[in-house]
Coordinates of C-alpha atoms in Angstrom, one line a residue:
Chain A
X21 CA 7.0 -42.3 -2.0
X22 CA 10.5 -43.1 -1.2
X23 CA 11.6 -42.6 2.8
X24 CA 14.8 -40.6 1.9
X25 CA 12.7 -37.8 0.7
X26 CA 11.6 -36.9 4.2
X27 CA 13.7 -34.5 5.7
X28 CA 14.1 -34.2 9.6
X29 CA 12.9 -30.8 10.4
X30 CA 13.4 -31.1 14.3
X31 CA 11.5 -32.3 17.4
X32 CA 7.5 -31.3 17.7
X33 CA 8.3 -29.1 20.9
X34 CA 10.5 -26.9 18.8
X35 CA 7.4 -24.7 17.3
X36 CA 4.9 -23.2 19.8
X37 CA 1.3 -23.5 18.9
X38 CA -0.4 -20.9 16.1
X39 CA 3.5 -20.3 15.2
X40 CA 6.0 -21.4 12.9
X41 CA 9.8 -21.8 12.2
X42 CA 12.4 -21.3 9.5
X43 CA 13.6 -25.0 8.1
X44 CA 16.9 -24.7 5.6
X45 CA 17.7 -27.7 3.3
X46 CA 20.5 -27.5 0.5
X47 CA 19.4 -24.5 -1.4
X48 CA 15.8 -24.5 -0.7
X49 CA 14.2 -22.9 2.4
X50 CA 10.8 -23.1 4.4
X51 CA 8.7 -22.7 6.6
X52 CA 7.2 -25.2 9.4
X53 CA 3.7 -24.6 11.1
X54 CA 2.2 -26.0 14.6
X55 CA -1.7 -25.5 14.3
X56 CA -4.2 -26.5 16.7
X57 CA -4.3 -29.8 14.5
X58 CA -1.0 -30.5 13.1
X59 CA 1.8 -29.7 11.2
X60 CA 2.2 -28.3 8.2
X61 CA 4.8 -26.9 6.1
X62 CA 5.1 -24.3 2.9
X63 CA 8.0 -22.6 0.8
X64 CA 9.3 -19.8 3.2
X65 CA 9.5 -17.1 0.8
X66 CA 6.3 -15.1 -0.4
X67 CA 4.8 -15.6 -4.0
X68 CA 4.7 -11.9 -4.3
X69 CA 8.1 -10.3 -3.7
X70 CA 11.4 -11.6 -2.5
X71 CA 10.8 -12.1 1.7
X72 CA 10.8 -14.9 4.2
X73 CA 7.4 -15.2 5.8
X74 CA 9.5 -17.0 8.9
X75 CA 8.5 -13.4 10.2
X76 CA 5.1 -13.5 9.3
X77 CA 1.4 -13.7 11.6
X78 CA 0.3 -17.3 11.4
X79 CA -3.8 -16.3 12.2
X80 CA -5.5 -19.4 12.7
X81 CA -5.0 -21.3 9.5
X82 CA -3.4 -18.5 7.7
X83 CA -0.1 -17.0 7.6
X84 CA 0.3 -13.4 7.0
X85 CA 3.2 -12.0 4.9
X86 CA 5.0 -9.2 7.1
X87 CA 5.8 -7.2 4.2
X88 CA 2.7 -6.7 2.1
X89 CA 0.1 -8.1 4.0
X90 CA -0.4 -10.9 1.4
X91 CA -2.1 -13.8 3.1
X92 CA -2.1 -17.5 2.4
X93 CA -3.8 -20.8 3.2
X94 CA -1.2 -22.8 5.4
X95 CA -2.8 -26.0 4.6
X96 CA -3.8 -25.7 0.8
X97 CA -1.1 -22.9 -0.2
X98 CA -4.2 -20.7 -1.3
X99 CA -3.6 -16.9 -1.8
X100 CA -6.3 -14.9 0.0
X101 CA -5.3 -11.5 0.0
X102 CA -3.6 -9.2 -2.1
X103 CA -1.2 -8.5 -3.3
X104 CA -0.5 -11.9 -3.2
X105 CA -2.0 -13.7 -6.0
X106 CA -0.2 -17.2 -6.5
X107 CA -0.6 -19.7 -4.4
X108 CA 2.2 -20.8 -1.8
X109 CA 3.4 -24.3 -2.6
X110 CA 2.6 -26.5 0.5
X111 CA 4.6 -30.3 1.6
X112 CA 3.3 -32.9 3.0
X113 CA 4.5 -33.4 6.9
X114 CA 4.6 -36.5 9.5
X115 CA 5.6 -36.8 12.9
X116 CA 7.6 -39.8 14.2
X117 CA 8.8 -40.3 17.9
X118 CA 8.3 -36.4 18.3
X119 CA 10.5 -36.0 15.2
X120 CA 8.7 -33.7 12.2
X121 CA 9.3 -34.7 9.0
X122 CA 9.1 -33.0 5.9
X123 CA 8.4 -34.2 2.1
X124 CA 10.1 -32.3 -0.3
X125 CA 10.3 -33.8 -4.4
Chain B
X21 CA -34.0 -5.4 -8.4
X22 CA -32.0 -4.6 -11.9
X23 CA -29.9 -1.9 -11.3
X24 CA -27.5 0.4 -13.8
X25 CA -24.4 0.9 -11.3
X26 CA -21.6 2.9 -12.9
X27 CA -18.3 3.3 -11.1
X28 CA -16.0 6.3 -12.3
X29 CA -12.8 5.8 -11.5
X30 CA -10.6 2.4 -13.2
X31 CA -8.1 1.8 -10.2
X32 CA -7.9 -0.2 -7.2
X33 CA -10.7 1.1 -5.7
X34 CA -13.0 0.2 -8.6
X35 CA -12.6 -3.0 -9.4
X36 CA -13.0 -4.1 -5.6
X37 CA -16.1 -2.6 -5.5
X38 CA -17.2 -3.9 -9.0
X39 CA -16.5 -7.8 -7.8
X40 CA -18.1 -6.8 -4.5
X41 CA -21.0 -5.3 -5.7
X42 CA -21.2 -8.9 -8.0
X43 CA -20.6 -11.4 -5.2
X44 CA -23.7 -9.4 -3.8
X45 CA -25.8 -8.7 -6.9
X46 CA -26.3 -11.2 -10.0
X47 CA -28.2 -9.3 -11.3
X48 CA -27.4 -5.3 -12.0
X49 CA -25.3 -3.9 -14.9
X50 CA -21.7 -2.8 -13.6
X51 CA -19.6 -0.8 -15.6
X52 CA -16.3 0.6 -14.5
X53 CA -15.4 4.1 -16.5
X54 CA -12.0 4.6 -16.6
X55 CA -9.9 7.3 -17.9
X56 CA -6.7 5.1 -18.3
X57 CA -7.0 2.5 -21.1
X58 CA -5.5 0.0 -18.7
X59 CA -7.5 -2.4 -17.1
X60 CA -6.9 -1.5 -13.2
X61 CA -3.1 -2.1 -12.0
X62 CA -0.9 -2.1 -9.3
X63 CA 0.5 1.5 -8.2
X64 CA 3.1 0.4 -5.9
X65 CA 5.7 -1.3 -7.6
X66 CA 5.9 1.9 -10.5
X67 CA 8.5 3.5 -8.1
X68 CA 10.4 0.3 -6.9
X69 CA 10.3 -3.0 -8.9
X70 CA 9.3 -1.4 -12.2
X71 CA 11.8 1.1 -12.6
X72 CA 14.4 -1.6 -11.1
X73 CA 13.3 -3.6 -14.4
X74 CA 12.1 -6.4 -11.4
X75 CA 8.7 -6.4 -12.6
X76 CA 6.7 -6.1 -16.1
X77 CA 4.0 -4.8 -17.4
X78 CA 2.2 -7.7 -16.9
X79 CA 2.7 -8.1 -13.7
X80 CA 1.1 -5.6 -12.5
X81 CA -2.2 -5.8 -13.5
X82 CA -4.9 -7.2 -10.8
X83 CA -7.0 -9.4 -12.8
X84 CA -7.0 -10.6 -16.5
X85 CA -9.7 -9.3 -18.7
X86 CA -11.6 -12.6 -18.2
X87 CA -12.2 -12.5 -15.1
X88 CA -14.4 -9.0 -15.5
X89 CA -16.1 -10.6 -18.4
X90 CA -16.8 -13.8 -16.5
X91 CA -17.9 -11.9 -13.3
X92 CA -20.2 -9.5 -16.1
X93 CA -18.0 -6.0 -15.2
X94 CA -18.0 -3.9 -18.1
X95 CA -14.8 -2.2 -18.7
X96 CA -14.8 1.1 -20.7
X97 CA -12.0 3.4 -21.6
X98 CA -13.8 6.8 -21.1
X99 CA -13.3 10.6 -20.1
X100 CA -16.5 12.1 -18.4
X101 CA -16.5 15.7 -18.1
X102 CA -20.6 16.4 -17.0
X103 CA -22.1 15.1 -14.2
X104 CA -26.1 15.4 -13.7
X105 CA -26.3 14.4 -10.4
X106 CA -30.3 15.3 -10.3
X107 CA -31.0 13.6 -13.5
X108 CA -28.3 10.5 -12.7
X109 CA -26.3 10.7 -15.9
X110 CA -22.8 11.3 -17.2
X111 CA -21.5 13.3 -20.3
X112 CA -18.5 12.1 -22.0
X113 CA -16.2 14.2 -24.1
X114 CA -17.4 12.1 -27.1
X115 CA -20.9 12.8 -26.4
X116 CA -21.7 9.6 -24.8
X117 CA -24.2 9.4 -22.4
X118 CA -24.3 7.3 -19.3
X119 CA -27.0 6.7 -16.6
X120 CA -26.7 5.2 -13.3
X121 CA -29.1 4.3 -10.5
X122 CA -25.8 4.0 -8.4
X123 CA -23.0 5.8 -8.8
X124 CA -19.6 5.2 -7.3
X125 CA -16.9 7.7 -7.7
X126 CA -13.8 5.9 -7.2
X127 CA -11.1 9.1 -9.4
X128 CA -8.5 8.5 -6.7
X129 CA -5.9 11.6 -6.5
X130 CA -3.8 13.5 -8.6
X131 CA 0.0 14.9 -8.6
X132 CA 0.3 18.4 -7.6
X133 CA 2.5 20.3 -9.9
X134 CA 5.4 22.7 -8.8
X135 CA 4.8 26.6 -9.9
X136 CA 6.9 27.8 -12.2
X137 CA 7.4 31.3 -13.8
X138 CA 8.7 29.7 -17.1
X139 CA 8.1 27.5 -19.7
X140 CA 9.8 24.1 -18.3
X141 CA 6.2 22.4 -17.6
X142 CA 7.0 19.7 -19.6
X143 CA 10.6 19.1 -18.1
X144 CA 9.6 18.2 -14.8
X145 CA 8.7 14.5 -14.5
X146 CA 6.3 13.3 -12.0
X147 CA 5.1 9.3 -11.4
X148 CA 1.4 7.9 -10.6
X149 CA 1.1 6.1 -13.4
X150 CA 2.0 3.5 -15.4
X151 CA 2.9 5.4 -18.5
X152 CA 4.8 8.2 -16.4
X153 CA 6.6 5.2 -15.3
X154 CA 7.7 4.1 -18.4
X155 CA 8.9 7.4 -19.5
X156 CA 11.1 8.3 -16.5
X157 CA 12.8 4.6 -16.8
X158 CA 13.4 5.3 -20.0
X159 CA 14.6 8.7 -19.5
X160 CA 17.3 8.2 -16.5
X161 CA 18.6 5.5 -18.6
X162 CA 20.9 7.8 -20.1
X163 CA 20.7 10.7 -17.3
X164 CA 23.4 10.6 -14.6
X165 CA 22.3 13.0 -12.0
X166 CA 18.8 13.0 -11.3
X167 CA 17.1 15.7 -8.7
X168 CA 14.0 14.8 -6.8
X169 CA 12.1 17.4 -5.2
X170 CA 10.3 16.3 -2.7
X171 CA 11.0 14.1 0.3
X172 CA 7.8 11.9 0.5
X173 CA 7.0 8.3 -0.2
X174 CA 7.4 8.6 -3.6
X175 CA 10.1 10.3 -3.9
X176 CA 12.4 8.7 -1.7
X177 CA 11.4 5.4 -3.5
X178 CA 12.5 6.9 -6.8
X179 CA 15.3 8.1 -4.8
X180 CA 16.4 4.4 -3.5
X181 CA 15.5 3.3 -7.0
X182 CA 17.7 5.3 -8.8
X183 CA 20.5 5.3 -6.5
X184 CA 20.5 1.6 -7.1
X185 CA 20.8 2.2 -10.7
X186 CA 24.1 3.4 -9.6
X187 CA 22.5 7.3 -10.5
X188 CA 23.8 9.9 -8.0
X189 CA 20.6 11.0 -6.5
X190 CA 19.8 14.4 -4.4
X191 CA 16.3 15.1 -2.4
X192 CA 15.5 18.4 -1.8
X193 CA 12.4 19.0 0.9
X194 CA 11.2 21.5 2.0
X195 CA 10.1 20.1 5.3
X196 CA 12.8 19.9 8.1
X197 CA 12.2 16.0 8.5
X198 CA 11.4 13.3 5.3
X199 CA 8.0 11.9 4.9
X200 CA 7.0 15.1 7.3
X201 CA 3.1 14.9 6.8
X202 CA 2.6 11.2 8.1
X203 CA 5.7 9.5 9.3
X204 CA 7.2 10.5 12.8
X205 CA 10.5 12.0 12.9
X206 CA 12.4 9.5 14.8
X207 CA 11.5 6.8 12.2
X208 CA 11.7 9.6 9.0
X209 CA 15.4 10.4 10.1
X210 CA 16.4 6.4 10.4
X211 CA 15.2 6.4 6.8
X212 CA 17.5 9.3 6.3
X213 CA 20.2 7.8 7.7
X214 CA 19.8 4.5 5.3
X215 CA 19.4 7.0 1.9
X216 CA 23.1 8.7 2.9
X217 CA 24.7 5.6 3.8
X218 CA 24.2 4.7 0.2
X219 CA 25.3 8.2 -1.6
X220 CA 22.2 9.6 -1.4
X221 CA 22.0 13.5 -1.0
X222 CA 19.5 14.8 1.6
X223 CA 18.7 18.2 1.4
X224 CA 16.2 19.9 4.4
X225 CA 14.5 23.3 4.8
X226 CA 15.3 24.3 1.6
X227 CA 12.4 25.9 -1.0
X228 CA 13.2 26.2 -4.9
X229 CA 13.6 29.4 -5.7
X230 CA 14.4 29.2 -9.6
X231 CA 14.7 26.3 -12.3
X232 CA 17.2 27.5 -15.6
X233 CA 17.5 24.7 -18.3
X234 CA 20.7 25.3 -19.9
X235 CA 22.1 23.4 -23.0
X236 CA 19.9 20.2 -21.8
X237 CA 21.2 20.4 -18.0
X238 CA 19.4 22.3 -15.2
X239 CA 20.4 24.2 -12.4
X240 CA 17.8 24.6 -9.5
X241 CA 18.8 27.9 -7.1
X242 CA 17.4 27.3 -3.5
X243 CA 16.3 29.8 -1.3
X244 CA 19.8 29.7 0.7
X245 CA 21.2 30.7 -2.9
X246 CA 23.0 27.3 -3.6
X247 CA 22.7 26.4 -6.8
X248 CA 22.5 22.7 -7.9
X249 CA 23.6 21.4 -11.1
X250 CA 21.2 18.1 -12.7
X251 CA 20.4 16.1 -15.6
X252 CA 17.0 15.3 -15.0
X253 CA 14.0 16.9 -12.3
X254 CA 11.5 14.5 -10.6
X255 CA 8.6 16.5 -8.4
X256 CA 6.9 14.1 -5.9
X257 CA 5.3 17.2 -3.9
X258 CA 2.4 15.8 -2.8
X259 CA -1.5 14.7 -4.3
X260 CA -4.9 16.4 -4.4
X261 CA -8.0 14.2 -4.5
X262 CA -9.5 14.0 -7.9
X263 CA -12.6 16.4 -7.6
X264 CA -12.5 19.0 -10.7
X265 CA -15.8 17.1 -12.3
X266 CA -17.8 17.9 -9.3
X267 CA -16.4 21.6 -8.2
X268 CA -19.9 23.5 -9.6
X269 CA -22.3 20.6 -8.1
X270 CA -24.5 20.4 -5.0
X271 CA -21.3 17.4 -3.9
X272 CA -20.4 18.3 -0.5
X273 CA -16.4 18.5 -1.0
X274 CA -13.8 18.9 1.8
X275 CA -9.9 17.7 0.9
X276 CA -12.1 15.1 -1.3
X277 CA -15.8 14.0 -1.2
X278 CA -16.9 14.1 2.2
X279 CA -18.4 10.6 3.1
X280 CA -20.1 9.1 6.0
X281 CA -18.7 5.7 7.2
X282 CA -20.8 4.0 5.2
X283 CA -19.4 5.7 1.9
X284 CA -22.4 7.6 1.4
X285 CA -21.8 11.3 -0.3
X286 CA -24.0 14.5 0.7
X287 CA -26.3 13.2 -2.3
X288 CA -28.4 9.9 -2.7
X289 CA -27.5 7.0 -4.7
X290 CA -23.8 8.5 -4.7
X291 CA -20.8 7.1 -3.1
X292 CA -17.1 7.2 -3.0
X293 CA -14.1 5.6 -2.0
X294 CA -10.5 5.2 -2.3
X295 CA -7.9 8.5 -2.2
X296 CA -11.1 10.5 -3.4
X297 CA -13.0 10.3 -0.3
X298 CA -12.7 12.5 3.1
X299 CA -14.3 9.7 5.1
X300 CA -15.6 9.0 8.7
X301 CA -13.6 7.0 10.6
X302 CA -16.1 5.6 13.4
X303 CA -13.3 4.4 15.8
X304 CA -11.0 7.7 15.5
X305 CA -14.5 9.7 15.4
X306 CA -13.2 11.8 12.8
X307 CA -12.9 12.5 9.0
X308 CA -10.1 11.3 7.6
X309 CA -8.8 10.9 3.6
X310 CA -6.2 8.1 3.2
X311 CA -3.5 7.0 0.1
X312 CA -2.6 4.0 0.6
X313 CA -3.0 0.4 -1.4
X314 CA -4.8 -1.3 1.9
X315 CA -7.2 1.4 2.0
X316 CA -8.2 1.5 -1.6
X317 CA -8.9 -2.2 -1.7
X318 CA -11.0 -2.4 1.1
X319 CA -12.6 1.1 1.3
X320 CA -13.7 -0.1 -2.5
X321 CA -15.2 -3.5 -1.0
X322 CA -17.0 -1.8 1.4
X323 CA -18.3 0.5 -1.0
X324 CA -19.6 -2.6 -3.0
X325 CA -21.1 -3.7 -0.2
X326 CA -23.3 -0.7 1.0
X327 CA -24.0 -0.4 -3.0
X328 CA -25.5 -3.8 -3.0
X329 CA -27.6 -3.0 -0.1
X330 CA -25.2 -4.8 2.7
X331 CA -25.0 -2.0 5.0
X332 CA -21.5 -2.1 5.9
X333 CA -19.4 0.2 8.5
X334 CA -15.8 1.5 7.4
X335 CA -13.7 0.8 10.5
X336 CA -10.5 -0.8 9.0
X337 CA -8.0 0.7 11.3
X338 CA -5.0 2.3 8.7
X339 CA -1.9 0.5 7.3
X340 CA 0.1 1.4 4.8
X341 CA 3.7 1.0 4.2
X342 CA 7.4 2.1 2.2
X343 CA 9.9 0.3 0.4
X344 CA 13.1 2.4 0.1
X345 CA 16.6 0.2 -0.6
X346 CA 16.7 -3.2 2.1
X347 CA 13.9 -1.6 4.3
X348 CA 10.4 -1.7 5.0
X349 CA 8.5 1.0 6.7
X350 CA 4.9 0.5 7.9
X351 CA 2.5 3.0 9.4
X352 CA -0.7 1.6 11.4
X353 CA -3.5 4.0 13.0
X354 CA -2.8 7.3 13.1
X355 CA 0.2 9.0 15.0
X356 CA -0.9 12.3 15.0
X357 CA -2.9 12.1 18.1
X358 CA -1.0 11.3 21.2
X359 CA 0.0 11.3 25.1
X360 CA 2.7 9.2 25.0
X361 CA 5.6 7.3 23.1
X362 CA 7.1 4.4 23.7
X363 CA 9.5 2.9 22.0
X364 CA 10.1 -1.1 20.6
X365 CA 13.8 -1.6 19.7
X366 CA 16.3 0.7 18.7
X367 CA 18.4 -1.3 16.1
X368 CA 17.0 -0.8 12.5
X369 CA 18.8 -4.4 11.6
X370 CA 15.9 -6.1 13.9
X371 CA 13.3 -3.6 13.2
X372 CA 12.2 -0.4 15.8
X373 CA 8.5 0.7 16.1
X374 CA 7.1 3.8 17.8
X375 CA 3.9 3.6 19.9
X376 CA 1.7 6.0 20.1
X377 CA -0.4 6.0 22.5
X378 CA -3.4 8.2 24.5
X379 CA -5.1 7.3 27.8
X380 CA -3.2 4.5 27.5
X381 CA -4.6 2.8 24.8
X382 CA -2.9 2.4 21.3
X383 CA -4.3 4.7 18.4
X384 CA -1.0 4.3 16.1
X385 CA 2.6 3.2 15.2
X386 CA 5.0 3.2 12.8
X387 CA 8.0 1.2 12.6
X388 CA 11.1 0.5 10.1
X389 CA 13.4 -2.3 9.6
X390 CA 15.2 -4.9 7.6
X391 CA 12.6 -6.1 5.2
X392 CA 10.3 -8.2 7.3
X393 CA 11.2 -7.0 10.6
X394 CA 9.0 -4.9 11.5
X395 CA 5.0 -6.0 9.7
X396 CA 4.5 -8.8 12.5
X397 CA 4.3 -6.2 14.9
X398 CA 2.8 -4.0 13.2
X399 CA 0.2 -5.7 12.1
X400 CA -0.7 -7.1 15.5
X401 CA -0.6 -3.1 16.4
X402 CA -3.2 -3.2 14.3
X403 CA -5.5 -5.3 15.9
X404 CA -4.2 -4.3 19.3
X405 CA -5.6 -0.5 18.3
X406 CA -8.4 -2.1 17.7
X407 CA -9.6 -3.6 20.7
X408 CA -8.7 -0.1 22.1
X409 CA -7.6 -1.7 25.5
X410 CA -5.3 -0.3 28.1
X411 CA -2.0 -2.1 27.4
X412 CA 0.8 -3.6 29.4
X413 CA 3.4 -0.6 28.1
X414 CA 6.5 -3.7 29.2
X415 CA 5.5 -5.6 26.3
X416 CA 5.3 -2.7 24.0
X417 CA 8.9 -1.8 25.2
X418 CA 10.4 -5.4 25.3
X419 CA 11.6 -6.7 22.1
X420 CA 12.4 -9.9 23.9
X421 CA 8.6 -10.4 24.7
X422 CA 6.4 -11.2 21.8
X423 CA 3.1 -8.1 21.4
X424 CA 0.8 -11.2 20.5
X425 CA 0.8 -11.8 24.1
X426 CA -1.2 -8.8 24.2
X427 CA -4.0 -9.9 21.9
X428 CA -4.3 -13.1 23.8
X429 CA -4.8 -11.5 27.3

C-alpha cells in the first residue's frame, strides 16, 4: 500500500454527521460519508442508472439513491433494495491531523 | 404445515411474494403462473432506457432462473381461464389443472384500447410489455413522425424517448393539464414546459374524432377539426386492473380486487396485490389501487408475508416516480386530499416540490427536477407523512433549510 495513493479529500469538519459530500479526482468521482463511527467512502454514481448519489439520504449506514430509491451498504458497498442490484464499490479511508484521506487503486 | 401456494400473475408482484413467502416457509410448494414466458422483468425502463437502446434484454430481468430454483419457486408459462374458488383449483386453456391451499392473484393491469369504428386495431401500438417494446423500437426506426395519444406517464416517456431519437413527436390529451389523474398541475405544466423546449408538440383539450390510414400514413381529425398528418400512432390512455377471470365469481371486485390491508380478498385463502388490488390504506383510511414499481414490490412482500402466516399491515405511504428527457418527477402520498399548498423552490434546475398538506400535517407531494434534485426530499416527505405531525411550514418553504431537520425534531 503505497502513500501516494491516498488522496486528500478535505478536513473532517467538512461533512456533517449521517451526511456525505461529493469528492472529484481526475476522471473519477465519489462520494465521502461521516457516520456515527467514521468515515467512509464509495463511487458517487449509482450502480443502477447514470446519477450522483452526492444527493442521496444517507439513513444510518445506508445511503439512499434519489432517483430510484435503490439503497446500498455505505460500509460494504452491498445493494439492498431494488432496483439497484450491484453492489456499490467502497475505499478504504483514514484521517490524519483532521485531514480525510481516501484510497483509490 | 405443507402447503400448495399458487401465485397467478409472473410480474413484480409475484416474485416478491414468492421469495417472501420462502424466507417464511421452507416448506410449501410455490409456483408462480405466468402468462408471459418471461421470467418476471423490469417494466420501467421499456419506455426510457430500452427504447433509447441503453439497456438489454438482459438487463431487465429481476433474478436469474437460479435463483427461483435454488429458493424452490416453480416457474410456469401458463394461461388460466377457470377459477374454482369453492373447490381451490385453476383450469388452464390446455386442460391443466392446478390446486392451491393459497392463492395469490398478482395479474397486475392491462392497456385500455382506443374505440375505433374501423379496422385499424392492429395499427395502433400500445407498450406494457416487453415484447410491445420490441416492436415499437423496431418500428419508429424507420418512422419519422410518430403521434402519441395520450398525455400520461407512459406516454410522455415514449414522447421524451422518441424525441431524443431525433423523431418529431406530437401528444395529444384529452385532459387540459398532462399527467391529469395523479400529478398536480403546477408540476404537470413544468413538465410541459421541458417536452416543448425540445420540439415536442403538446396538444390539450382535444378528443380524436377519426383515424384514416392512407397509403401507409395516417391522419387523425380532432374534435376542433384539425387534422394531423403521422407515420406511426402510440395510445397510452390509461390501464384497467386485470380482473376478466374473476367477473362471474363470488370475488368482491371494485376498480380491481377489493382487499383489506392485510391483502386479504372477500374470499378465504385468497389474496392479491400489486396494480390488481383496490386496497385499504390504514393511514389514509381509504381504498386505494396503485401502479407504480414501489408498490408492486412491497405490496407483493407483504402479501408473502400474511401468506406465510406473518400477519402483516400494508401501510407503505406511496412513491412513485417519471423519467421524461434530464428530469425526474416523484410523487409521495397522495395529493388529492388537501387544505393547503406550499411550495419548495421554484427553479426546475435545483428541483421544486409541492406540499400538500391538511390540518397541517403532510399527506402528499410531488416534486420535479434535474435528475437527482428532487428524491432526497421527497423521500424524507415520505417519512415526514408518515409520522403525520404538524410541521414547521418555514422548512417546507425554505430551500436553504434542509426538511431532514423535520424528522429529527
Amino acid at each position: 500500500m503505497s502513500e501516494e495513493n491516498w488522496i486528500e479529500v478535505g478536513s473532517t469538519d467538512s461533512i456533517e454527521e449521517e451526511d456525505l459530500i461529493r469528492f472529484d479526482h481526475q476522471d473519477k468521482t465519489f462520494c465521502v460519508y461521516k457516520l456515527t463511527d467514521g468515515f467512509y467512502a464509495t463511487d458517487g454514481i449509482c450502480t443502477h442508472e447514470a446519477v450522483h448519489l452526492e444527493d442521496g439520504l444517507v439513513m444510518d449506514d445506508e445511503i439512499e439513491c434519489p432517483m430510484h430509491q435503490g439503497i446500498f451498504n455505505i460500509k460494504s458497498g452491498e445493494a439492498l433494495s431494488p432496483p439497484a442490484c450491484e453492489d456499490l464499490q467502497t475505499y478504504p479511508v483514514k484521517v490524519d491531523n483532521d485531514k480525510i484521506f481516501i484510497k483509490i487503486d | 404445515m405443507k402447503n400448495n401456494i399458487i401465485i397467478l400473475g409472473g410480474g413484480q408482484a409475484g416474485v416478491y411474494a414468492a421469495r417472501e413467502i420462502r424466507q417464511n416457509d421452507s416448506k410449501s410448494n410455490i409456483k408462480i403462473l405466468g402468462e408471459e414466458n418471461l421470467l418476471p422483468y423490469e417494466r420501467p425502463p421499456l419506455s426510457k432506457d430500452f427504447l433509447l437502446d441503453k439497456k438489454k434484454e438482459e438487463d431487465l430481468y429481476f433474478y436469474s432462473s437460479d435463483v427461483l430454483k435454488n429458493e424452490n419457486i416453480e416457474f410456469e408459462n401458463i394461461s388460466i381461464n377457470k377459477v374454482d374458488f369453492e373447490n381451490k383449483k385453476l383450469f388452464a386453456k390446455n386442460d391443466n389443472v392446478y390446486s392451491y391451499d393459497s392463492l395469490l392473484i398478482s395479474t397486475g393491469s392491462e392497456n385500455k384500447k382506443l374505440t375505433l369504428d374501423n379496422n385499424l386495431k392492429n395499427d395502433i401500438y400500445y407498450l406494457r410489455n416487453l415484447e410491445e417494446a420490441k416492436k415499437i423500437k423496431e418500428i419508429v426506426s424507420n418512422k419519422n413522425k410518430i403521434t402519441i395519444i395520450g398525455g400520461g406517464f407512459i406516454g410522455l416517456e415514449i414522447a421524451s424517448s422518441l424525441s431524443q431519437l431525433q423523431k418529431k413527436v406530437i401528444v395529444i390529451e384529452i385532459g387540459n393539464q398532462l399527467m391529469g389523474r395523479i400529478i398536480p398541475k403546477q408540476i404537470a405544466d413544468l413538465v410541459q414546459n421541458t417536452h416543448i423546449e425540445h420540439g415536442n408538440e403538446i396538444i390539450l383539450n382535444k378528443q380524436i374524432e377519426k383515424i384514416t390510414k392512407i397509403n401507409g400514413h395516417y391522419e387523425i381529425l380532432l374534435n376542433d377539426n384539425s387534422l394531423i398528418e403521422t407515420d406511426f400512432i402510440i395510445a397510452g390512455i390509461g390501464s384497467t386492473p386485470t380482473v376478466k377471470l374473476f367477473e362471474n365469481t363470488n370475488l368482491r371486485l371494485d376498480n380491481g380486487i377489493v382487499t383489506n390491508q392485510f391483502c386479504e380478498t372477500s374470499i378465504k385463502d385468497v389474496y392479491a396485490a400489486g396494480d390488481v388490488s383496490n386496497f385499504y390504506h390504514p393511514f389514509y383510511e381509504r381504498n386505494m389501487r396503485l401502479e407504480s414499481y414501489q408498490h408492486a414490490q412491497n405490496h407483493g412482500i407483504c402479501a408473502g408475508k400474511n401468506i406465510a402466516g406473518v400477519k402483516t399491515e400494508y401501510t407503505s405511504i406511496p412513491w412513485m416516480w417519471s423519467d421524461q428527457f434530464n428530469l425526474n418527477l416523484q410523487l409521495t402520498g397522495i395529493c388529492d386530499e388537501y387544505d393547503e399548498i406550499i411550495e419548495r423552490g421554484n427553479d426546475i434546475n435545483n428541483g421544486v416540490i409541492y406540499f400538500f398538506l391538511k390540518n397541517n400535517k403532510i399527506r402528499g407531494a410531488c416534486g420535479v427536477g434535474i435528475i437527482g434534485k428532487v428524491g432526497r426530499d421527497i423521500r424524507i416527505t415520505s417519512k415526514l407523512t408518515e409520522k403525520d405531525n404538524i410541521v414547521d411550514k418555514q422548512i417546507l418553504t425554505d430551500q436553504n433549510l434542509k426538511l431532514n431537520k423535520l424528522i429529527q425534531k
